[in-house]
Amino acid sequence: MDRFTALAVLPEVETPLRAPRPQPGSVGRWARLDQNWDARLAAPAADLAIVGTTAWLKDDFDALLGHEGDRDSAPIHDLLLPDIGELGTWSTRIYTSSHLAEHLPLPEDLRAVILDGSAAIKYIQCIESSAVFCVIDRSVADETAAEILVQMRNSRGESVSLPQDLNWLAPAGVEALAFTVPL
């Protein structure tokens, strides 16, 4: 090694970890993460949490993410840097939905939380974060998660227009519902 491009003090770790250097890929460049990529790898923000079934999340993290027709796709774990014990540095906290109650309340420094699946969404009332995203699997016959969200929107929420307020149109095959609630 002939030079350093970023350096940060890490908390103590029980076992030294070594992993290949993640690459931002086309989506990371599109989001301009590549502009401070080395600093991000050295000292990531750690302000995102994902709650779900860990084995399924690991499969999702291995999926490639890129722009259509682009050859420079990167695994999702290269962008999210999940804390699943395989990386020397991480920026996304992972919680298993079956054990989430043991970790509540979640840390206050989280800026966003993703609740993946019905087992995670049932905890939405306990989550205090600037942004909460819920992923509902419509292939499952159980509508409990969707009912929880619609009831929350109808009783405490104020609707948000995806195209007007967020400048986003859901792609074909994706249902999206956005609303705000007081913390």
PDB file of C-alpha atoms in Angstrom:
ATOM      1  CA  MET A   1       0.000   0.000   0.000  1.00  0.00           C
ATOM      2  CA  ASP A   2       1.543   3.292  -1.045  1.00  0.00           C
ATOM      3  CA  ARG A   3      -1.132   5.773   0.136  1.00  0.00           C
ATOM      4  CA  PHE A   4      -4.347   6.236   2.109  1.00  0.00           C
ATOM      5  CA  THR A   5      -7.423   7.970   0.676  1.00  0.00           C
ATOM      6  CA  ALA A   6      -9.564   7.790   3.839  1.00  0.00           C
ATOM      7  CA  LEU A   7      -8.966   6.769   7.417  1.00  0.00           C
ATOM      8  CA  ALA A   8     -11.243   6.451  10.455  1.00  0.00           C
ATOM      9  CA  VAL A   9     -10.967   4.994  13.943  1.00  0.00           C
ATOM     10  CA  LEU A  10     -13.230   1.973  14.304  1.00  0.00           C
ATOM     11  CA  PRO A  11     -14.722   0.705  17.539  1.00  0.00           C
ATOM     12  CA  GLU A  12     -13.173  -2.437  18.937  1.00  0.00           C
ATOM     13  CA  VAL A  13     -14.078  -5.568  17.076  1.00  0.00           C
ATOM     14  CA  GLU A  14     -13.804  -9.080  18.483  1.00  0.00           C
ATOM     15  CA  THR A  15     -12.384 -10.555  15.298  1.00  0.00           C
ATOM     16  CA  PRO A  16     -10.544  -8.630  12.595  1.00  0.00           C
ATOM     17  CA  LEU A  17     -12.536  -8.577   9.367  1.00  0.00           C
ATOM     18  CA  ARG A  18     -11.353  -8.285   5.814  1.00  0.00           C
ATOM     19  CA  ALA A  19     -13.520  -7.960   2.736  1.00  0.00           C
ATOM     20  CA  PRO A  20     -13.104  -6.901  -0.874  1.00  0.00           C
ATOM     21  CA  ARG A  21     -13.504  -3.166  -1.410  1.00  0.00           C
ATOM     22  CA  PRO A  22     -17.135  -2.481  -2.404  1.00  0.00           C
ATOM     23  CA  GLN A  23     -17.739  -0.520  -5.606  1.00  0.00           C
ATOM     24  CA  PRO A  24     -20.503   2.074  -6.049  1.00  0.00           C
ATOM     25  CA  GLY A  25     -21.660   0.763  -9.433  1.00  0.00           C
ATOM     26  CA  SER A  26     -23.878   2.772 -11.753  1.00  0.00           C
ATOM     27  CA  VAL A  27     -26.571   3.451  -9.138  1.00  0.00           C
ATOM     28  CA  GLY A  28     -23.966   4.683  -6.645  1.00  0.00           C
ATOM     29  CA  ARG A  29     -22.572   7.044  -9.274  1.00  0.00           C
ATOM     30  CA  TRP A  30     -26.111   8.174 -10.225  1.00  0.00           C
ATOM     31  CA  ALA A  31     -26.718   8.996  -6.532  1.00  0.00           C
ATOM     32  CA  ARG A  32     -23.289  10.712  -6.452  1.00  0.00           C
ATOM     33  CA  LEU A  33     -22.040   8.397  -3.714  1.00  0.00           C
ATOM     34  CA  ASP A  34     -18.811   7.945  -5.665  1.00  0.00           C
ATOM     35  CA  GLN A  35     -17.786  11.557  -4.960  1.00  0.00           C
ATOM     36  CA  ASN A  36     -16.853  10.655  -1.371  1.00  0.00           C
ATOM     37  CA  TRP A  37     -16.833   6.859  -1.678  1.00  0.00           C
ATOM     38  CA  ASP A  38     -13.582   6.272   0.231  1.00  0.00           C
ATOM     39  CA  ALA A  39     -14.676   8.473   3.135  1.00  0.00           C
ATOM     40  CA  ARG A  40     -18.072   6.740   3.140  1.00  0.00           C
ATOM     41  CA  LEU A  41     -16.396   3.329   3.364  1.00  0.00           C
ATOM     42  CA  ALA A  42     -14.048   4.481   6.125  1.00  0.00           C
ATOM     43  CA  ALA A  43     -16.739   6.115   8.294  1.00  0.00           C
ATOM     44  CA  PRO A  44     -20.274   5.382   7.051  1.00  0.00           C
ATOM     45  CA  ALA A  45     -23.245   7.243   8.514  1.00  0.00           C
ATOM     46  CA  ALA A  46     -24.958   4.132  10.006  1.00  0.00           C
ATOM     47  CA  ASP A  47     -28.321   5.934   9.952  1.00  0.00           C
ATOM     48  CA  LEU A  48     -30.441   3.316   8.141  1.00  0.00           C
ATOM     49  CA  ALA A  49     -32.061   0.213   9.642  1.00  0.00           C
ATOM     50  CA  ILE A  50     -33.776  -2.671   7.889  1.00  0.00           C
ATOM     51  CA  VAL A  51     -36.121  -4.988   9.771  1.00  0.00           C
ATOM     52  CA  GLY A  52     -37.056  -8.303   8.186  1.00  0.00           C
ATOM     53  CA  THR A  53     -36.229 -11.985   7.880  1.00  0.00           C
ATOM     54  CA  THR A  54     -32.437 -12.064   7.927  1.00  0.00           C
ATOM     55  CA  ALA A  55     -31.995 -15.006   5.535  1.00  0.00           C
ATOM     56  CA  TRP A  56     -34.250 -13.348   2.954  1.00  0.00           C
ATOM     57  CA  LEU A  57     -32.515 -10.001   3.415  1.00  0.00           C
ATOM     58  CA  LYS A  58     -29.125 -11.635   2.790  1.00  0.00           C
ATOM     59  CA  ASP A  59     -30.463 -13.028  -0.491  1.00  0.00           C
ATOM     60  CA  ASP A  60     -31.766  -9.569  -1.409  1.00  0.00           C
ATOM     61  CA  PHE A  61     -28.402  -7.962  -0.584  1.00  0.00           C
ATOM     62  CA  ASP A  62     -26.684 -10.263  -3.093  1.00  0.00           C
ATOM     63  CA  ALA A  63     -28.946  -9.092  -5.937  1.00  0.00           C
ATOM     64  CA  LEU A  64     -27.359  -6.777  -8.494  1.00  0.00           C
ATOM     65  CA  LEU A  65     -28.625  -3.221  -8.790  1.00  0.00           C
ATOM     66  CA  GLY A  66     -28.051  -1.088 -11.841  1.00  0.00           C
ATOM     67  CA  HIS A  67     -29.657   0.936 -14.572  1.00  0.00           C
ATOM     68  CA  GLU A  68     -31.330  -0.996 -17.372  1.00  0.00           C
ATOM     69  CA  GLY A  69     -28.809  -1.976 -20.004  1.00  0.00           C
ATOM     70  CA  ASP A  70     -25.880  -0.927 -17.800  1.00  0.00           C
ATOM     71  CA  ARG A  71     -23.018  -3.381 -17.374  1.00  0.00           C
ATOM     72  CA  ASP A  72     -21.751  -1.752 -14.185  1.00  0.00           C
ATOM     73  CA  SER A  73     -24.254  -3.209 -11.725  1.00  0.00           C
ATOM     74  CA  ALA A  74     -23.207  -3.693  -8.107  1.00  0.00           C
ATOM     75  CA  PRO A  75     -24.571  -5.972  -5.394  1.00  0.00           C
ATOM     76  CA  ILE A  76     -27.019  -4.153  -3.150  1.00  0.00           C
ATOM     77  CA  HIS A  77     -24.783  -4.912  -0.156  1.00  0.00           C
ATOM     78  CA  ASP A  78     -22.047  -2.764  -1.735  1.00  0.00           C
ATOM     79  CA  LEU A  79     -24.338   0.272  -1.506  1.00  0.00           C
ATOM     80  CA  LEU A  80     -26.084  -0.445   1.809  1.00  0.00           C
ATOM     81  CA  LEU A  81     -23.112  -1.989   3.639  1.00  0.00           C
ATOM     82  CA  PRO A  82     -25.348  -4.109   5.915  1.00  0.00           C
ATOM     83  CA  ASP A  83     -24.142  -5.099   9.393  1.00  0.00           C
ATOM     84  CA  ILE A  84     -24.328  -8.848   8.889  1.00  0.00           C
ATOM     85  CA  GLY A  85     -20.856  -9.686  10.170  1.00  0.00           C
ATOM     86  CA  GLU A  86     -19.216  -9.994   6.770  1.00  0.00           C
ATOM     87  CA  LEU A  87     -17.871  -6.474   6.199  1.00  0.00           C
ATOM     88  CA  GLY A  88     -15.132  -4.534   7.933  1.00  0.00           C
ATOM     89  CA  THR A  89     -17.349  -1.453   7.922  1.00  0.00           C
ATOM     90  CA  TRP A  90     -21.116  -1.078   7.759  1.00  0.00           C
ATOM     91  CA  SER A  91     -23.786   1.608   7.453  1.00  0.00           C
ATOM     92  CA  THR A  92     -27.087  -0.299   7.665  1.00  0.00           C
ATOM     93  CA  ARG A  93     -28.269  -1.885  10.889  1.00  0.00           C
ATOM     94  CA  ILE A  94     -30.117  -5.162  10.412  1.00  0.00           C
ATOM     95  CA  TYR A  95     -32.783  -6.340  12.843  1.00  0.00           C
ATOM     96  CA  THR A  96     -34.613  -9.655  12.652  1.00  0.00           C
ATOM     97  CA  SER A  97     -38.353  -9.016  12.819  1.00  0.00           C
ATOM     98  CA  SER A  98     -38.863 -11.974  15.171  1.00  0.00           C
ATOM     99  CA  HIS A  99     -36.520 -10.361  17.736  1.00  0.00           C
ATOM    100  CA  LEU A 100     -37.225  -6.678  17.105  1.00  0.00           C
ATOM    101  CA  ALA A 101     -39.060  -6.223  20.420  1.00  0.00           C
ATOM    102  CA  GLU A 102     -35.741  -6.886  22.212  1.00  0.00           C
ATOM    103  CA  HIS A 103     -34.164  -3.882  20.437  1.00  0.00           C
ATOM    104  CA  LEU A 104     -36.953  -1.331  20.938  1.00  0.00           C
ATOM    105  CA  PRO A 105     -36.786   1.555  21.053  1.00  0.00           C
ATOM    106  CA  LEU A 106     -34.473   1.744  18.060  1.00  0.00           C
ATOM    107  CA  PRO A 107     -31.503   4.140  18.275  1.00  0.00           C
ATOM    108  CA  GLU A 108     -32.434   7.814  17.890  1.00  0.00           C
ATOM    109  CA  ASP A 109     -29.730   8.484  15.286  1.00  0.00           C
ATOM    110  CA  LEU A 110     -31.589   6.506  12.599  1.00  0.00           C
ATOM    111  CA  ARG A 111     -32.829   8.707   9.757  1.00  0.00           C
ATOM    112  CA  ALA A 112     -34.752   5.936   7.985  1.00  0.00           C
ATOM    113  CA  VAL A 113     -36.142   2.487   8.756  1.00  0.00           C
ATOM    114  CA  ILE A 114     -37.302  -0.117   6.232  1.00  0.00           C
ATOM    115  CA  LEU A 115     -39.869  -2.616   7.521  1.00  0.00           C
ATOM    116  CA  ASP A 116     -39.796  -5.621   5.190  1.00  0.00           C
ATOM    117  CA  GLY A 117     -42.840  -7.886   5.460  1.00  0.00           C
ATOM    118  CA  SER A 118     -45.842  -8.332   7.722  1.00  0.00           C
ATOM    119  CA  ALA A 119     -43.815  -9.521  10.713  1.00  0.00           C
ATOM    120  CA  ALA A 120     -41.852  -6.241  10.656  1.00  0.00           C
ATOM    121  CA  ILE A 121     -44.732  -3.920   9.734  1.00  0.00           C
ATOM    122  CA  LYS A 122     -46.692  -4.913  12.839  1.00  0.00           C
ATOM    123  CA  TYR A 123     -44.115  -2.852  14.805  1.00  0.00           C
ATOM    124  CA  ILE A 124     -44.724   0.387  12.884  1.00  0.00           C
ATOM    125  CA  GLN A 125     -46.384   2.056  15.884  1.00  0.00           C
ATOM    126  CA  CYS A 126     -43.137   1.553  17.855  1.00  0.00           C
ATOM    127  CA  ILE A 127     -40.819   3.071  15.235  1.00  0.00           C
ATOM    128  CA  GLU A 128     -39.838   6.718  15.535  1.00  0.00           C
ATOM    129  CA  SER A 129     -37.793   7.847  12.568  1.00  0.00           C
ATOM    130  CA  SER A 130     -37.878  10.661  10.025  1.00  0.00           C
ATOM    131  CA  ALA A 131     -38.787   8.173   7.288  1.00  0.00           C
ATOM    132  CA  VAL A 132     -40.268   4.689   7.484  1.00  0.00           C
ATOM    133  CA  PHE A 133     -40.654   2.544   4.366  1.00  0.00           C
ATOM    134  CA  CYS A 134     -42.824  -0.573   4.425  1.00  0.00           C
ATOM    135  CA  VAL A 135     -42.462  -3.416   1.936  1.00  0.00           C
ATOM    136  CA  ILE A 136     -45.594  -5.534   1.591  1.00  0.00           C
ATOM    137  CA  ASP A 137     -45.491  -8.898  -0.135  1.00  0.00           C
ATOM    138  CA  ARG A 138     -48.763  -9.033  -2.064  1.00  0.00           C
ATOM    139  CA  SER A 139     -48.152 -12.666  -3.038  1.00  0.00           C
ATOM    140  CA  VAL A 140     -49.063 -13.612   0.537  1.00  0.00           C
ATOM    141  CA  ALA A 141     -52.789 -13.969   1.193  1.00  0.00           C
ATOM    142  CA  ASP A 142     -52.545 -12.177   4.565  1.00  0.00           C
ATOM    143  CA  GLU A 143     -53.646  -8.535   4.272  1.00  0.00           C
ATOM    144  CA  THR A 144     -52.815  -7.623   7.896  1.00  0.00           C
ATOM    145  CA  ALA A 145     -49.813  -5.420   7.038  1.00  0.00           C
ATOM    146  CA  ALA A 146     -51.725  -3.451   4.410  1.00  0.00           C
ATOM    147  CA  GLU A 147     -54.658  -3.007   6.804  1.00  0.00           C
ATOM    148  CA  ILE A 148     -52.347  -1.691   9.551  1.00  0.00           C
ATOM    149  CA  LEU A 149     -50.902   0.921   7.182  1.00  0.00           C
ATOM    150  CA  VAL A 150     -54.250   2.033   5.755  1.00  0.00           C
ATOM    151  CA  GLN A 151     -55.704   2.317   9.268  1.00  0.00           C
ATOM    152  CA  MET A 152     -52.694   4.377  10.392  1.00  0.00           C
ATOM    153  CA  ARG A 153     -53.028   6.684   7.385  1.00  0.00           C
ATOM    154  CA  ASN A 154     -56.775   7.099   7.900  1.00  0.00           C
ATOM    155  CA  SER A 155     -56.597   7.717  11.654  1.00  0.00           C
ATOM    156  CA  ARG A 156     -53.365   9.716  12.126  1.00  0.00           C
ATOM    157  CA  GLY A 157     -51.909  10.382   8.713  1.00  0.00           C
ATOM    158  CA  GLU A 158     -51.894  13.070   6.113  1.00  0.00           C
ATOM    159  CA  SER A 159     -51.623  11.822   2.532  1.00  0.00           C
ATOM    160  CA  VAL A 160     -48.564  12.627   0.460  1.00  0.00           C
ATOM    161  CA  SER A 161     -48.787  12.699  -3.331  1.00  0.00           C
ATOM    162  CA  LEU A 162     -45.958  10.647  -4.787  1.00  0.00           C
ATOM    163  CA  PRO A 163     -45.845  12.452  -8.162  1.00  0.00           C
ATOM    164  CA  GLN A 164     -46.392  15.974  -6.801  1.00  0.00           C
ATOM    165  CA  ASP A 165     -44.730  15.951  -3.379  1.00  0.00           C
ATOM    166  CA  LEU A 166     -41.968  13.416  -3.996  1.00  0.00           C
ATOM    167  CA  ASN A 167     -41.594  13.704  -7.778  1.00  0.00           C
ATOM    168  CA  TRP A 168     -41.796   9.909  -8.084  1.00  0.00           C
ATOM    169  CA  LEU A 169     -43.997   7.591 -10.097  1.00  0.00           C
ATOM    170  CA  ALA A 170     -44.246   3.981  -8.978  1.00  0.00           C
ATOM    171  CA  PRO A 171     -43.060   1.585 -11.680  1.00  0.00           C
ATOM    172  CA  ALA A 172     -45.489  -0.910 -13.201  1.00  0.00           C
ATOM    173  CA  GLY A 173     -46.427  -3.637 -10.759  1.00  0.00           C
ATOM    174  CA  VAL A 174     -45.571  -1.582  -7.673  1.00  0.00           C
ATOM    175  CA  GLU A 175     -48.187  -0.210  -5.309  1.00  0.00           C
ATOM    176  CA  ALA A 176     -47.134   2.817  -3.311  1.00  0.00           C
ATOM    177  CA  LEU A 177     -48.834   4.681  -0.484  1.00  0.00           C
ATOM    178  CA  ALA A 178     -47.264   7.697   1.196  1.00  0.00           C
ATOM    179  CA  PHE A 179     -48.417   9.651   4.220  1.00  0.00           C
ATOM    180  CA  THR A 180     -47.043  11.598   7.159  1.00  0.00           C
ATOM    181  CA  VAL A 181     -47.851  11.077  10.826  1.00  0.00           C
ATOM    182  CA  PRO A 182     -46.834  13.116  13.861  1.00  0.00           C
ATOM    183  CA  LEU A 183     -44.050  11.604  15.977  1.00  0.00           C
TER     184      LEU A 183
END
